[in-house]
XYZ file of C-alpha atoms in Angstrom:
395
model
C 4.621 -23.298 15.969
C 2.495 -24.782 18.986
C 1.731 -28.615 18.405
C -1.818 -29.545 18.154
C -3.699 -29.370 21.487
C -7.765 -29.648 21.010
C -8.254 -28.137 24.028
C -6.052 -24.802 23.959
C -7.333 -24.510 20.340
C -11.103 -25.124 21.331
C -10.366 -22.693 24.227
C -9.126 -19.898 21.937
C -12.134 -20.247 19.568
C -13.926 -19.041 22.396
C -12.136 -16.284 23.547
C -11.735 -14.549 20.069
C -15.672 -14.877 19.991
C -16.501 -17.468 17.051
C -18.251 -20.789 17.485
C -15.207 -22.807 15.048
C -12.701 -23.199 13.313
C -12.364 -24.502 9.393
C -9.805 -25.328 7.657
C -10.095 -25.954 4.079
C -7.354 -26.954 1.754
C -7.050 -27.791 -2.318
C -3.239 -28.908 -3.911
C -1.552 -26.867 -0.546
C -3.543 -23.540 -1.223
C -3.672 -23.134 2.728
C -0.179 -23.986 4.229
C -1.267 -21.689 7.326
C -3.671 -24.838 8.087
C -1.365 -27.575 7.732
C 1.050 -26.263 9.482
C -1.626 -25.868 12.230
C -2.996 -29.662 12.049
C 0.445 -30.990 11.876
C 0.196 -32.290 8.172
C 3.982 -33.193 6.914
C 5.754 -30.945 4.867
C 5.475 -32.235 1.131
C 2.464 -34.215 1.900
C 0.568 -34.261 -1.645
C -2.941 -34.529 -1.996
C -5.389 -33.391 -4.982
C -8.463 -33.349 -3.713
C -10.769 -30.083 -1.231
C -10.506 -31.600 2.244
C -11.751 -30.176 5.316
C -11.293 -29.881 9.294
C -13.791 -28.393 11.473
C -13.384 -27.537 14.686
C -16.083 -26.608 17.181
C -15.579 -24.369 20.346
C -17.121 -27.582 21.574
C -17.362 -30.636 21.004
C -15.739 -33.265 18.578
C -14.060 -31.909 15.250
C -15.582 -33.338 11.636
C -13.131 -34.057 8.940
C -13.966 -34.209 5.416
C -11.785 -36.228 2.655
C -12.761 -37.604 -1.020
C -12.219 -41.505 -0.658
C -8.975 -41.076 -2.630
C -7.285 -39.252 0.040
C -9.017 -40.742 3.260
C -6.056 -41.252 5.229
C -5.043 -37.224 5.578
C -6.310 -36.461 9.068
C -5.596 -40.163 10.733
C -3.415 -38.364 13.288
C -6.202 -35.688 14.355
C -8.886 -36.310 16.769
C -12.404 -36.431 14.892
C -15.055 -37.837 13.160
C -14.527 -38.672 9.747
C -17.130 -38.771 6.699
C -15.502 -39.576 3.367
C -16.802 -38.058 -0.124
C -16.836 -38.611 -3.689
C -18.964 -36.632 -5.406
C -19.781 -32.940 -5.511
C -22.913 -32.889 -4.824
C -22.069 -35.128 -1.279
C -19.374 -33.099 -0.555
C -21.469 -29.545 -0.333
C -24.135 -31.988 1.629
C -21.805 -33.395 4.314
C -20.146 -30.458 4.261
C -23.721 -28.280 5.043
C -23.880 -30.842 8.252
C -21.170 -29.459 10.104
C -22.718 -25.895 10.799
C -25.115 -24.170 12.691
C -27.191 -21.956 10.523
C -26.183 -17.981 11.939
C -22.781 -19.704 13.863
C -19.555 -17.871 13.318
C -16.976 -19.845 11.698
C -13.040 -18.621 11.632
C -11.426 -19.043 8.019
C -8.282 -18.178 6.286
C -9.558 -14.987 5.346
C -9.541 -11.101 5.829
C -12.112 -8.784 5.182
C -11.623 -6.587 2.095
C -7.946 -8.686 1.863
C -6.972 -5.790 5.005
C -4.077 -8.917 5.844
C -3.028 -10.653 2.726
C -1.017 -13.192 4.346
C -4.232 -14.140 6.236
C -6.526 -14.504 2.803
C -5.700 -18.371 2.027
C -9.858 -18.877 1.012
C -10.679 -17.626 -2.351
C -14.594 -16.373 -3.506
C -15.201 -19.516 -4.470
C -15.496 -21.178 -0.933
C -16.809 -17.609 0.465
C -19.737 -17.997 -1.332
C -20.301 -22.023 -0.603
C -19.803 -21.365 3.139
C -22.002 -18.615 3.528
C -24.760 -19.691 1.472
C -24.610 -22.496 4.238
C -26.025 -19.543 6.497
C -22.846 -19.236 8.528
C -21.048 -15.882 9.350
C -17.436 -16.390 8.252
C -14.742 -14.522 10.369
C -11.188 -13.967 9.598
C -9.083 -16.547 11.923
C -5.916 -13.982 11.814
C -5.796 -14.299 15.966
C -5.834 -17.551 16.204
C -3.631 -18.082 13.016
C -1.062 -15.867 14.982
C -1.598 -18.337 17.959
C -1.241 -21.355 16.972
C 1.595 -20.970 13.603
C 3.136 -18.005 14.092
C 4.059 -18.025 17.898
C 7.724 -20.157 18.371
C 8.245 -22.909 20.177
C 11.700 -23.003 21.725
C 13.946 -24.901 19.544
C 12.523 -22.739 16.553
C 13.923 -19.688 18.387
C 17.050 -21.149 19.018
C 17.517 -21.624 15.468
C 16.481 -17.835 15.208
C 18.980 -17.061 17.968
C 21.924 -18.833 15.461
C 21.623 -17.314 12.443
C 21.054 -13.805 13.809
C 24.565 -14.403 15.200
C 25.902 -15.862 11.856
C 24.647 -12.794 9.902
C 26.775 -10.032 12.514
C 29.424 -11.846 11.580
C 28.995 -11.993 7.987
C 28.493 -8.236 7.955
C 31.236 -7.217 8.926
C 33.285 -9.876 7.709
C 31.645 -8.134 4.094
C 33.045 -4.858 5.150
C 36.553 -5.519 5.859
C 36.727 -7.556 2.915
C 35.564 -4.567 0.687
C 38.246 -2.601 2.742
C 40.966 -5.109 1.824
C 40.446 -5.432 -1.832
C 40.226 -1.963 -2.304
C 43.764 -1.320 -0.568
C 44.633 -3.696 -2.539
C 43.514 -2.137 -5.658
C 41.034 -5.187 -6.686
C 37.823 -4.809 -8.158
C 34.949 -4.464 -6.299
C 31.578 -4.449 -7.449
C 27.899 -5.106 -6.235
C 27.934 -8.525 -7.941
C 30.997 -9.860 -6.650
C 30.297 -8.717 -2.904
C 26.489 -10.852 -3.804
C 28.528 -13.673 -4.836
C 30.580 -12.926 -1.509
C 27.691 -12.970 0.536
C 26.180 -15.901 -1.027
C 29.437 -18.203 -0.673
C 29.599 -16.616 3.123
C 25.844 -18.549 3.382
C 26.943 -21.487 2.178
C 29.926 -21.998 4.422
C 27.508 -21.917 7.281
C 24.961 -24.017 5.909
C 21.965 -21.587 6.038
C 19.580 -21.258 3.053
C 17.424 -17.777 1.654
C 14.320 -17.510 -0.882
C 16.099 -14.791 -2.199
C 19.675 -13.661 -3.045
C 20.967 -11.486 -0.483
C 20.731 -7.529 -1.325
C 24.085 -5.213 -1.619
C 23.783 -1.981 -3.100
C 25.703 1.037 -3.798
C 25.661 4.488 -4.768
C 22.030 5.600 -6.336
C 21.248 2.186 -6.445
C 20.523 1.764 -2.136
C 17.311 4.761 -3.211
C 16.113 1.049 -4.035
C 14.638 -0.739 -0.584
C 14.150 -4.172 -2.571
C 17.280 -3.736 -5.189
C 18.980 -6.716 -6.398
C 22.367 -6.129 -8.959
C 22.082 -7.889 -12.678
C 24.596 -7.190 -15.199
C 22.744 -3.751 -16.577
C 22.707 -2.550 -13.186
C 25.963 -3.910 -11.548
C 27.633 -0.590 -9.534
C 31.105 -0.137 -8.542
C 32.270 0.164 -4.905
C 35.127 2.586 -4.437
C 36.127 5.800 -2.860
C 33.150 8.117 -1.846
C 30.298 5.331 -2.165
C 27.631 4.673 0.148
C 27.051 0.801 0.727
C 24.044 -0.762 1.873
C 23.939 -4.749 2.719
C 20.455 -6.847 3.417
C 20.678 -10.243 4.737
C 18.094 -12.910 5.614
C 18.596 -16.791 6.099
C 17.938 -19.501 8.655
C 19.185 -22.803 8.940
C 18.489 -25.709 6.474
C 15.623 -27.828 8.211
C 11.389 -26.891 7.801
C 10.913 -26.026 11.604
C 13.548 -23.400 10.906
C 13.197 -19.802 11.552
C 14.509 -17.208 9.761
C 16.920 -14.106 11.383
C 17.862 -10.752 9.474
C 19.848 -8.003 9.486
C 20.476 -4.753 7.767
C 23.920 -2.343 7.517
C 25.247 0.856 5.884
C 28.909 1.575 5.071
C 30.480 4.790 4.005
C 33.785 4.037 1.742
C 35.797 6.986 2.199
C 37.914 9.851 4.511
C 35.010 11.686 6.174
C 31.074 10.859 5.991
C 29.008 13.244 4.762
C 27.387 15.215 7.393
C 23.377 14.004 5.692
C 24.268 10.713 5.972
C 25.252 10.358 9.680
C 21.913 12.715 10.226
C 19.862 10.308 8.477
C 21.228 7.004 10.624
C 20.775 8.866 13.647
C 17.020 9.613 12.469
C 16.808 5.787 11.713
C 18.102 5.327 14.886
C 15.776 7.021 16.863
C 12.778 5.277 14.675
C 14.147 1.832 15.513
C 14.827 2.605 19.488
C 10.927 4.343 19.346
C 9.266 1.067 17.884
C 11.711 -1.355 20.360
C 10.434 1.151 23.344
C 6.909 1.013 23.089
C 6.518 -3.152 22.068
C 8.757 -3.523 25.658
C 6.462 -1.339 27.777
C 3.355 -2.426 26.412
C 4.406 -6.066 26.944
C 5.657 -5.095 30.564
C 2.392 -3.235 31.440
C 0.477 -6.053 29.691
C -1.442 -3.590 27.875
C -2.756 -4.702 24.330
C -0.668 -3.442 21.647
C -2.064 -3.335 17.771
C 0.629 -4.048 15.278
C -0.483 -0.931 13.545
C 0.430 1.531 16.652
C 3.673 0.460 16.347
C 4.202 1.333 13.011
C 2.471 4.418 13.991
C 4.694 5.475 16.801
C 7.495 5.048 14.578
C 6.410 7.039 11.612
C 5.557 10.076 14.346
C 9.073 10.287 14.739
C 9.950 10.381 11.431
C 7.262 12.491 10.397
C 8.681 15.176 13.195
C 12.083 15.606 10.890
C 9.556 15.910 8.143
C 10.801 12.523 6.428
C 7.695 10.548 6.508
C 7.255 10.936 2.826
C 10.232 8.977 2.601
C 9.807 6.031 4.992
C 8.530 4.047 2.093
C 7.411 0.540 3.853
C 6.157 -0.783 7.065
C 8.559 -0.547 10.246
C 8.747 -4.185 10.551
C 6.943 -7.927 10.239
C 6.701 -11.273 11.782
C 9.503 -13.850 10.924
C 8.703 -17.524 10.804
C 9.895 -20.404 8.600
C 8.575 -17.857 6.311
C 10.996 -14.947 5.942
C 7.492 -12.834 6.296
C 6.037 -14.736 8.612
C 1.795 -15.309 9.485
C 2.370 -13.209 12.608
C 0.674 -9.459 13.290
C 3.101 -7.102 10.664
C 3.869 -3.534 12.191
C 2.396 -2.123 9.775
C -0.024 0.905 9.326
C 1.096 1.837 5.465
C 0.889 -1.277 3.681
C -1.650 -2.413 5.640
C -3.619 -1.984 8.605
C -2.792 -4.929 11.199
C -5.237 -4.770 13.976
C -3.743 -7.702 15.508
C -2.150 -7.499 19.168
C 1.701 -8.110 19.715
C 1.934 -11.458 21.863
C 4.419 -13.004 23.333
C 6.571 -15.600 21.519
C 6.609 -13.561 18.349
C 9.477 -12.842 16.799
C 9.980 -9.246 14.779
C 12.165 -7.603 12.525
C 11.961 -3.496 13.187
C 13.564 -1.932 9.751
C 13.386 1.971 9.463
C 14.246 2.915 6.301
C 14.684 6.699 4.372
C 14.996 6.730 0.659
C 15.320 9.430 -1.486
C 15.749 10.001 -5.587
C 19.806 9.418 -4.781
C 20.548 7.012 -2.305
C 19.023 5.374 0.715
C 19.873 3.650 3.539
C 17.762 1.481 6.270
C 19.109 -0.447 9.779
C 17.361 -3.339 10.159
C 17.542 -5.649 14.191
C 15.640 -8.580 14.820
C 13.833 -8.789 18.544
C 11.623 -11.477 19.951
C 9.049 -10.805 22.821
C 7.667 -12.255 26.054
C 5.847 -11.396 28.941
C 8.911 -9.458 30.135
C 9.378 -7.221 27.260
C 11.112 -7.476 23.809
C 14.472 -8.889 23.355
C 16.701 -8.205 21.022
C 17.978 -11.309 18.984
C 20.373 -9.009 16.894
C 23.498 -9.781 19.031
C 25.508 -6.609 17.991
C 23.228 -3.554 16.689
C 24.740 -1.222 14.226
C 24.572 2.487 16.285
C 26.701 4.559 13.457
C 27.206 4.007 10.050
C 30.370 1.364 9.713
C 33.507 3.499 8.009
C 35.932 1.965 5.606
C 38.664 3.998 5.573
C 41.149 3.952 2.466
């Protein structure tokens, strides 16, 4: 995230082709904007307050007398509220009847992570006579780009979860020469304790499947579903965390293990497919960013599935190839994504990206999942060792 600067904010309002900037916030239903204006992380407030910002010009802040102090560290002029009715009317001052103003918001919900407005506030705002425009450019600008200390926290854990997945795989290896159970549960609670030891924190439990159970992209084990791991079992591990602080970022990564003498001959065709998907998407984000010609996150999800569709797998490519990380695991940032969604916005530098092919079928599954971050120069990869064969435990 960039700190607050009125001027490179004013100067972007300009060049995505709107007149300003609102943010509106009720009870944290817009973290996108306080993240942007800087507002601390647990800050409480229970009452609408708004932040204008003109392409020119001072911004106008709006608070209910309760809550005055909110925007004391932002530039601006300040009018105070405490009514309805002089809320909608101070509110009406700040625009330009037929101006274009940049919300939280998406057209037809095309971005979800973008739509932080709800109807409500649609209708207020343009029955003000403004034209409301979705702010999902500068949104990517200004929360989801990484300053350098984020990335280094990025750069950490990416190197923390390598090590944990392989550490995972030779510690299903030993137990099973040693003739201990092993189970999808017990490698979670493996992978959690792992987490712990390092200090790094997850929304979710981590994902390890086996058998039938990796057809599943988002499977999680539970007591009805728990799997054994033994001879002749495909094994498919998920990890995301980052490190325990706010302005951290989060890393991922993605394996598949074969348990057995020899892998079968469709599963070493399928990782080389997923292989070839993954290189595809890396490929064209580095030349476009080298060439500095404007990317779409959409074409890169498209170039992607073209390879896929070629082996005719595309029907089972099941999500998008990949999506911004931030503090977020799915960060604000452009998604690569033409299935889900359709994310017009360009790949800039100072994103960071996970790229995670992925073929599932009515029997098992499998994905490889890197993390890269781009620049000026190209994209990077952050995944310091990159599985390029399926990892073989031998018994």
């Amino acid at each position: 995230m960039k700190k607050f600067s009125l001027n490179t904010i004013q100067k972007a309002i300009t060049e995505v082709g709107a007149d300003a900037w609102l943010f509106c916030d009720f009870m944290g239903n817009d973290p996108i904007g306080r993240t942007v204006l800087g507002i601390q992380p647990g800050t409480f407030t229970t009452r609408r307050w708004f932040y204008y910002i003109p392409a020119q010009g001072a911004p106008q802040k709006l608070v209910h007398s309760l809550e005055s102090k909110i925007f004391n560290h932002l530039p601006g002029n300040k009018e105070v509220y405490i009514s309805w009715q002089e809320m909608h009317k101070k509110l009406e001052a700040f625009f330009k009847t037929g101006s274009k103003v940049a919300v939280q918001y998406s057209p037809h919900n095309a971005i979800p992570m973008i739509s932080k407005i709800d109807a409500g506030i649609y209708e207020m705002l343009s029955g003000f006579g403004v034209k409301l425009v979705t702010s999902g450019d500068l949104v990517q600008r200004f929360e989801a780009c990484l300053s350098k200390p984020q990335m280094n926290t990025h750069l950490n854990v990416a190197g923390e979860l390598a090590a944990i997945s392989e550490k995972t795989f030779r510690h299903i290896n030993r137990r099973l020469k040693n003739h201990e159970e092993v189970t999808e549960l017990r490698m979670q609670a493996f992978l959690q304790d792992q987490l712990q030891q390092r200090k790094l924190v997850s929304d979710v439990p981590q994902i390890i499947s086996a058998a039938g159970n990796t057809s599943d992209p988002h499977y999680y084990p539970d007591d009805a579903s728990n799997k054994p791991i033994r001879d002749k079992t495909l094994v498919q591990i998920s990890l995301r965390a980052k490190e325990n602080n706010l302005e951290a970022v989060y890393a991922s990564t993605a394996w598949v293990a074969w348990v057995g003498k020899e892998i079968p001959t469709q599963y070493v065709e399928n990782f080389a497919l997923l292989k070839r998907v993954r290189d595809a998407a890396v490929q064209q984000i580095s030349q476009a960013l080298k060439k500095d010609t404007p990317l779409r996150g959409w074409e890169v999800d498209a170039a992607a599935r073209k390879v896929m569709e070629a082996e005719g797998r595309g029907d089972y490519y099941l999500h998008r190839t990949g999506h911004a990380l931030g503090t977020n695991f799915i960060g604000h940032g452009v998604h690569l994504d033409n299935l889900e969604i359709r994310d017009e916005r360009l790949v800039i530098p100072e994103l960071c990206f996970t790229i995670t092919p992925g073929l599932y079928y009515s029997d098992y599954g499998m994905k490889t999942e890197i993390n890269i971050f781009v620049n000026k120069s190209g994209a990077h990869l952050s995944t310091p060792r990159i599985q390029e064969q399926i990892y073989h435990i031998k018994l």
